[in-house]
Amino acid sequence: MRFDVISLFPEMVTKAASYGVTGKAIENKLVALSVWNPRDYTHDKHRSVDDRSYGGGPGMVMKYQPLADAVDDVKNNLKIKNCKVICLSPQGKPINQSLLSATITEVDQLILVAGRYEGIDERFIETVCDDEWSLGDYIISGGELGVLVIIDAITRLIPGVLGDENSAKQDSYSDGILDCPHYTRPEQLVQAGSVPKVLLSGNHAEIARWRMKQALGRTWHRRADLLKYKKLTAMQDALLEEFKFEVK
Ligand code: SAM
């Protein structure tokens, strides 16, 4: 997977992505990341990437031409067939685990466009972008943080990136439910209690059963909406009923 980011703040993206899981994945060439600055595609002496909004009102709007030329340059340089241009926007499709994991199977390159100011000239979004993706129903000052969220969430799904392949499979949302609670040493904390006994039993079947029950239970408790779309097995149904009975 290749990520090409169009951003007025290239270092904000490259620096943040150089840490942790994404940093290792880039170092090990499991993913590639380049950032392209629209300011490098301007032709006036002020290198302007924005202008006033037609119709008046506060705030500046990012111009079509520097963004379109940057995207063209990425495409012409790399000529990757399975490519999608995604614009970060609060008006876009809300990103979730299934959208991101489907993307890995559908494309080899994502061109991610980070907006700033009041946003981007609508004609760029309509004619150059394949889709608009949103972080959620709130406004942040620029698309870079959204770009980083997408890069991180996709990178950790790529085979070989995480030390243990199963770790992403157990994460919340990967199978439509939340993850179970986790504990580590010490076994007892005076101020916060002890670790559930079953986790110390060494009985792998019992541990798996307990974890599934907790995962289903907390999904029901915290995110009942997710269970509307999840087809539970007979065993999972029984575990959830057991959980509900126990919390009564
Ligand atoms: N005027 C725009 C609106 O109300 O739809 C918001 C512009 S926002 C201040 C500037 C940029 O930040 C947007 O172009 C977008 O790239 C990014 N942005 C802000 N909130 C976002 C969100 N929830 N999801 C994705 N991108 C967002």
Tab-separated table of C-alpha atoms and ligand atoms in Angstrom:
chain	number	residue	atom	x	y	z
A	1	MET	CA	0.000	0.000	0.000
A	2	ARG	CA	1.204	3.500	-0.879
A	3	PHE	CA	-0.037	6.677	0.730
A	4	ASP	CA	0.472	9.967	-1.077
A	5	VAL	CA	-0.691	12.910	0.961
A	6	ILE	CA	-1.455	16.365	-0.382
A	7	SER	CA	-0.889	18.794	2.470
A	8	LEU	CA	0.254	22.336	3.210
A	9	PHE	CA	2.021	20.949	6.302
A	10	PRO	CA	4.131	18.013	5.058
A	11	GLU	CA	6.173	17.692	8.266
A	12	MET	CA	3.058	17.364	10.383
A	13	VAL	CA	2.308	14.157	8.471
A	14	THR	CA	5.799	12.707	7.967
A	15	LYS	CA	6.931	13.361	11.540
A	16	ALA	CA	3.835	11.929	13.230
A	17	ALA	CA	3.835	8.902	10.909
A	18	SER	CA	7.478	8.161	11.719
A	19	TYR	CA	6.563	6.947	15.251
A	20	GLY	CA	5.456	3.501	16.432
A	21	VAL	CA	3.635	1.026	14.199
A	22	THR	CA	3.485	3.304	11.133
A	23	GLY	CA	7.126	4.317	11.505
A	24	LYS	CA	8.273	0.673	11.617
A	25	ALA	CA	6.050	-0.240	8.660
A	26	ILE	CA	7.554	2.575	6.581
A	27	GLU	CA	11.095	1.600	7.653
A	28	ASN	CA	10.427	-2.043	6.713
A	29	LYS	CA	8.918	-0.955	3.375
A	30	LEU	CA	5.569	-2.587	4.137
A	31	VAL	CA	3.945	0.738	3.280
A	32	ALA	CA	5.253	3.836	1.508
A	33	LEU	CA	4.447	7.435	2.364
A	34	SER	CA	5.151	10.625	0.446
A	35	VAL	CA	3.770	14.096	1.030
A	36	TRP	CA	3.225	16.626	-1.728
A	37	ASN	CA	2.822	20.317	-0.942
A	38	PRO	CA	0.289	22.172	-3.130
A	39	ARG	CA	2.379	25.316	-2.652
A	40	ASP	CA	4.994	23.715	-4.941
A	41	TYR	CA	2.372	23.748	-7.721
A	42	THR	CA	1.607	27.487	-7.640
A	43	HIS	CA	2.769	29.890	-10.344
A	44	ASP	CA	2.384	33.338	-8.751
A	45	LYS	CA	5.053	35.164	-6.780
A	46	HIS	CA	3.176	34.784	-3.480
A	47	ARG	CA	2.740	31.028	-4.047
A	48	SER	CA	-0.907	31.340	-3.049
A	49	VAL	CA	-2.922	28.225	-2.488
A	50	ASP	CA	-6.098	29.923	-1.256
A	51	ASP	CA	-8.383	32.801	-2.149
A	52	ARG	CA	-11.543	34.561	-0.953
A	53	SER	CA	-14.871	32.790	-1.150
A	54	TYR	CA	-17.198	33.758	-4.034
A	55	GLY	CA	-20.322	35.303	-2.527
A	56	GLY	CA	-18.344	36.748	0.384
A	57	GLY	CA	-18.145	35.620	3.978
A	58	PRO	CA	-15.317	34.792	6.335
A	59	GLY	CA	-12.387	32.514	5.644
A	60	MET	CA	-10.367	31.500	2.627
A	61	VAL	CA	-10.925	28.607	0.243
A	62	MET	CA	-8.219	26.296	-1.159
A	63	LYS	CA	-7.826	26.839	-4.900
A	64	TYR	CA	-8.510	24.142	-7.488
A	65	GLN	CA	-5.338	24.431	-9.592
A	66	PRO	CA	-2.474	23.744	-7.095
A	67	LEU	CA	-4.372	20.762	-5.665
A	68	ALA	CA	-5.314	19.344	-9.076
A	69	ASP	CA	-1.739	19.757	-10.351
A	70	ALA	CA	-0.350	18.024	-7.242
A	71	VAL	CA	-2.697	15.055	-7.734
A	72	ASP	CA	-1.791	14.915	-11.456
A	73	ASP	CA	1.900	14.917	-10.584
A	74	VAL	CA	1.467	12.032	-8.110
A	75	LYS	CA	-0.471	10.036	-10.693
A	76	ASN	CA	1.945	10.760	-13.553
A	77	ASN	CA	5.020	10.016	-11.441
A	78	LEU	CA	3.846	6.718	-10.055
A	79	LYS	CA	1.285	5.456	-12.588
A	80	ILE	CA	-0.357	3.066	-10.131
A	81	LYS	CA	-3.560	1.629	-11.602
A	82	ASN	CA	-5.523	0.837	-8.452
A	83	CYS	CA	-5.536	4.325	-7.013
A	84	LYS	CA	-8.195	6.318	-5.159
A	85	VAL	CA	-8.196	10.029	-4.395
A	86	ILE	CA	-9.829	10.709	-1.025
A	87	CYS	CA	-10.569	14.164	0.295
A	88	LEU	CA	-10.788	14.598	4.065
A	89	SER	CA	-14.022	16.404	4.862
A	90	PRO	CA	-16.474	16.627	7.775
A	91	GLN	CA	-19.186	16.209	5.136
A	92	GLY	CA	-17.823	12.868	3.908
A	93	LYS	CA	-18.528	9.199	4.625
A	94	PRO	CA	-17.717	8.467	8.292
A	95	ILE	CA	-14.655	6.198	8.377
A	96	ASN	CA	-14.975	2.867	10.165
A	97	GLN	CA	-13.121	-0.434	10.321
A	98	SER	CA	-15.040	-2.071	7.487
A	99	LEU	CA	-14.501	0.862	5.101
A	100	LEU	CA	-10.771	0.820	5.862
A	101	SER	CA	-10.287	-2.943	5.606
A	102	ALA	CA	-12.244	-3.036	2.324
A	103	THR	CA	-9.907	-0.318	1.006
A	104	ILE	CA	-6.862	-2.565	1.464
A	105	THR	CA	-8.341	-5.185	-0.847
A	106	GLU	CA	-9.533	-2.628	-3.422
A	107	VAL	CA	-6.598	-0.249	-3.895
A	108	ASP	CA	-2.789	-0.168	-3.979
A	109	GLN	CA	-2.500	3.597	-3.573
A	110	LEU	CA	-4.456	6.178	-1.625
A	111	ILE	CA	-4.005	9.838	-2.445
A	112	LEU	CA	-5.247	11.641	0.662
A	113	VAL	CA	-6.045	15.333	0.378
A	114	ALA	CA	-5.965	17.412	3.564
A	115	GLY	CA	-8.072	20.551	3.453
A	116	ARG	CA	-7.445	23.750	5.441
A	117	TYR	CA	-9.236	27.083	5.959
A	118	GLU	CA	-12.956	27.037	5.024
A	119	GLY	CA	-12.324	23.992	2.869
A	120	ILE	CA	-11.597	23.245	-0.798
A	121	ASP	CA	-13.087	24.605	-4.045
A	122	GLU	CA	-16.041	22.258	-4.643
A	123	ARG	CA	-14.997	21.700	-8.283
A	124	PHE	CA	-11.834	19.905	-7.127
A	125	ILE	CA	-13.895	17.594	-4.916
A	126	GLU	CA	-16.395	16.909	-7.710
A	127	THR	CA	-13.950	16.321	-10.560
A	128	VAL	CA	-10.686	15.048	-9.022
A	129	CYS	CA	-11.690	13.127	-5.880
A	130	ASP	CA	-13.226	9.659	-5.846
A	131	ASP	CA	-14.679	10.029	-2.364
A	132	GLU	CA	-14.847	12.219	0.759
A	133	TRP	CA	-14.135	10.654	4.171
A	134	SER	CA	-14.942	12.112	7.583
A	135	LEU	CA	-13.527	11.526	11.058
A	136	GLY	CA	-16.928	12.214	12.613
A	137	ASP	CA	-19.449	14.925	13.289
A	138	TYR	CA	-17.109	17.641	14.518
A	139	ILE	CA	-14.747	20.170	12.954
A	140	ILE	CA	-10.974	20.227	13.228
A	141	SER	CA	-8.713	22.827	11.670
A	142	GLY	CA	-7.196	20.691	8.926
A	143	GLY	CA	-7.285	17.284	7.257
A	144	GLU	CA	-3.787	16.205	8.370
A	145	LEU	CA	-4.950	14.563	11.607
A	146	GLY	CA	-7.570	12.673	9.613
A	147	VAL	CA	-4.944	11.572	7.094
A	148	LEU	CA	-2.806	10.246	9.964
A	149	VAL	CA	-5.742	8.352	11.458
A	150	ILE	CA	-6.418	6.683	8.094
A	151	ILE	CA	-2.751	5.827	7.485
A	152	ASP	CA	-2.390	4.310	10.969
A	153	ALA	CA	-5.657	2.348	10.896
A	154	ILE	CA	-4.926	0.883	7.435
A	155	THR	CA	-1.249	0.176	8.110
A	156	ARG	CA	-1.959	-1.984	11.159
A	157	LEU	CA	-4.184	-4.213	8.991
A	158	ILE	CA	-1.409	-4.960	6.489
A	159	PRO	CA	0.067	-8.465	6.927
A	160	GLY	CA	3.481	-8.370	8.617
A	161	VAL	CA	3.020	-4.951	10.210
A	162	LEU	CA	1.944	-6.059	13.698
A	163	GLY	CA	4.189	-8.457	15.610
A	164	ASP	CA	1.287	-10.873	16.116
A	165	GLU	CA	-1.211	-11.240	13.247
A	166	ASN	CA	-3.991	-12.083	15.720
A	167	SER	CA	-3.692	-8.808	17.528
A	168	ALA	CA	-5.583	-6.830	14.828
A	169	LYS	CA	-8.148	-9.637	14.540
A	170	GLN	CA	-8.974	-9.305	18.253
A	171	ASP	CA	-9.314	-5.541	18.155
A	172	SER	CA	-12.684	-3.867	18.595
A	173	TYR	CA	-14.760	-3.640	15.379
A	174	SER	CA	-12.661	-6.174	13.446
A	175	ASP	CA	-15.389	-8.774	13.957
A	176	GLY	CA	-18.223	-6.303	14.490
A	177	ILE	CA	-18.016	-6.259	18.313
A	178	LEU	CA	-15.842	-4.580	20.976
A	179	ASP	CA	-12.677	-6.153	22.400
A	180	CYS	CA	-12.719	-7.833	25.833
A	181	PRO	CA	-11.004	-6.151	28.852
A	182	HIS	CA	-7.267	-6.768	29.320
A	183	TYR	CA	-5.129	-7.036	32.472
A	184	THR	CA	-1.416	-7.266	33.229
A	185	ARG	CA	0.852	-7.691	36.292
A	186	PRO	CA	0.524	-7.332	39.231
A	187	GLU	CA	-2.199	-9.863	39.983
A	188	GLN	CA	-3.504	-7.759	42.888
A	189	LEU	CA	-3.733	-3.996	43.349
A	190	VAL	CA	-4.729	-2.773	46.794
A	191	GLN	CA	-6.421	0.284	45.311
A	192	ALA	CA	-8.038	-1.407	42.286
A	193	GLY	CA	-8.730	-5.076	42.992
A	194	SER	CA	-7.542	-8.314	41.431
A	195	VAL	CA	-7.401	-9.897	37.983
A	196	PRO	CA	-10.380	-12.195	37.126
A	197	LYS	CA	-9.434	-15.696	38.333
A	198	VAL	CA	-10.159	-17.428	35.030
A	199	LEU	CA	-7.317	-15.509	33.342
A	200	LEU	CA	-4.851	-17.097	35.780
A	201	SER	CA	-6.241	-20.629	35.330
A	202	GLY	CA	-4.167	-21.629	32.302
A	203	ASN	CA	-7.340	-23.218	30.859
A	204	HIS	CA	-7.286	-21.840	27.307
A	205	ALA	CA	-10.831	-22.910	26.418
A	206	GLU	CA	-12.259	-21.276	29.556
A	207	ILE	CA	-10.231	-18.119	28.934
A	208	ALA	CA	-11.484	-17.885	25.329
A	209	ARG	CA	-15.079	-18.443	26.544
A	210	TRP	CA	-14.725	-15.710	29.219
A	211	ARG	CA	-13.186	-13.275	26.761
A	212	MET	CA	-15.943	-13.819	24.208
A	213	LYS	CA	-18.598	-13.362	26.914
A	214	GLN	CA	-16.999	-10.084	28.080
A	215	ALA	CA	-16.597	-8.818	24.503
A	216	LEU	CA	-20.261	-9.530	23.715
A	217	GLY	CA	-21.392	-8.166	27.080
A	218	ARG	CA	-19.597	-4.872	26.808
A	219	THR	CA	-20.736	-4.462	23.199
A	220	TRP	CA	-24.341	-4.921	24.404
A	221	HIS	CA	-23.721	-2.543	27.293
A	222	ARG	CA	-21.778	0.179	25.492
A	223	ARG	CA	-22.617	-0.161	21.800
A	224	ALA	CA	-25.889	-2.072	21.439
A	225	ASP	CA	-26.189	-0.568	17.927
A	226	LEU	CA	-23.344	-2.842	16.740
A	227	LEU	CA	-25.277	-5.976	17.690
A	228	LYS	CA	-28.069	-5.038	15.267
A	229	TYR	CA	-25.717	-5.802	12.378
A	230	LYS	CA	-23.918	-8.795	13.910
A	231	LYS	CA	-25.195	-12.335	13.359
A	232	LEU	CA	-24.349	-14.167	16.582
A	233	THR	CA	-23.728	-17.913	16.672
A	234	ALA	CA	-25.825	-20.032	19.054
A	235	MET	CA	-22.815	-20.175	21.397
A	236	GLN	CA	-22.396	-16.375	21.325
A	237	ASP	CA	-26.122	-15.907	21.969
A	238	ALA	CA	-25.877	-18.152	25.015
A	239	LEU	CA	-22.786	-16.303	26.317
A	240	LEU	CA	-24.507	-12.943	25.960
A	241	GLU	CA	-27.578	-14.209	27.825
A	242	GLU	CA	-25.273	-15.492	30.578
A	243	PHE	CA	-23.595	-12.058	30.787
A	244	LYS	CA	-26.961	-10.263	31.018
A	245	PHE	CA	-28.125	-12.649	33.755
A	246	GLU	CA	-24.921	-12.073	35.749
A	247	VAL	CA	-25.142	-8.265	35.680
A	248	LYS	CA	-28.808	-8.260	36.805
B	1	SAM	N1	-16.142	24.712	6.360
B	1	SAM	C1	-15.969	23.277	6.411
B	1	SAM	C2	-17.309	22.638	6.792
B	1	SAM	O1	-17.981	23.177	7.668
B	1	SAM	O2	-17.646	21.574	6.220
B	1	SAM	C3	-14.922	22.881	7.440
B	1	SAM	C4	-13.522	23.244	7.073
B	1	SAM	S1	-12.324	22.654	8.222
B	1	SAM	C5	-12.083	24.028	9.249
B	1	SAM	C6	-10.837	22.586	7.274
B	1	SAM	C7	-10.482	21.183	6.807
B	1	SAM	O3	-10.296	20.334	7.908
B	1	SAM	C8	-11.496	20.481	5.921
B	1	SAM	O4	-11.389	20.884	4.574
B	1	SAM	C9	-11.098	19.027	6.112
B	1	SAM	O5	-10.061	18.630	5.261
B	1	SAM	C10	-10.616	19.008	7.539
B	1	SAM	N2	-11.645	18.519	8.484
B	1	SAM	C11	-12.261	19.202	9.455
B	1	SAM	N3	-13.102	18.433	10.152
B	1	SAM	C12	-13.006	17.201	9.626
B	1	SAM	C13	-13.638	15.951	9.900
B	1	SAM	N4	-14.532	15.815	10.851
B	1	SAM	N5	-13.284	14.888	9.139
B	1	SAM	C14	-12.370	15.001	8.152
B	1	SAM	N6	-11.747	16.160	7.845
B	1	SAM	C15	-12.059	17.240	8.554
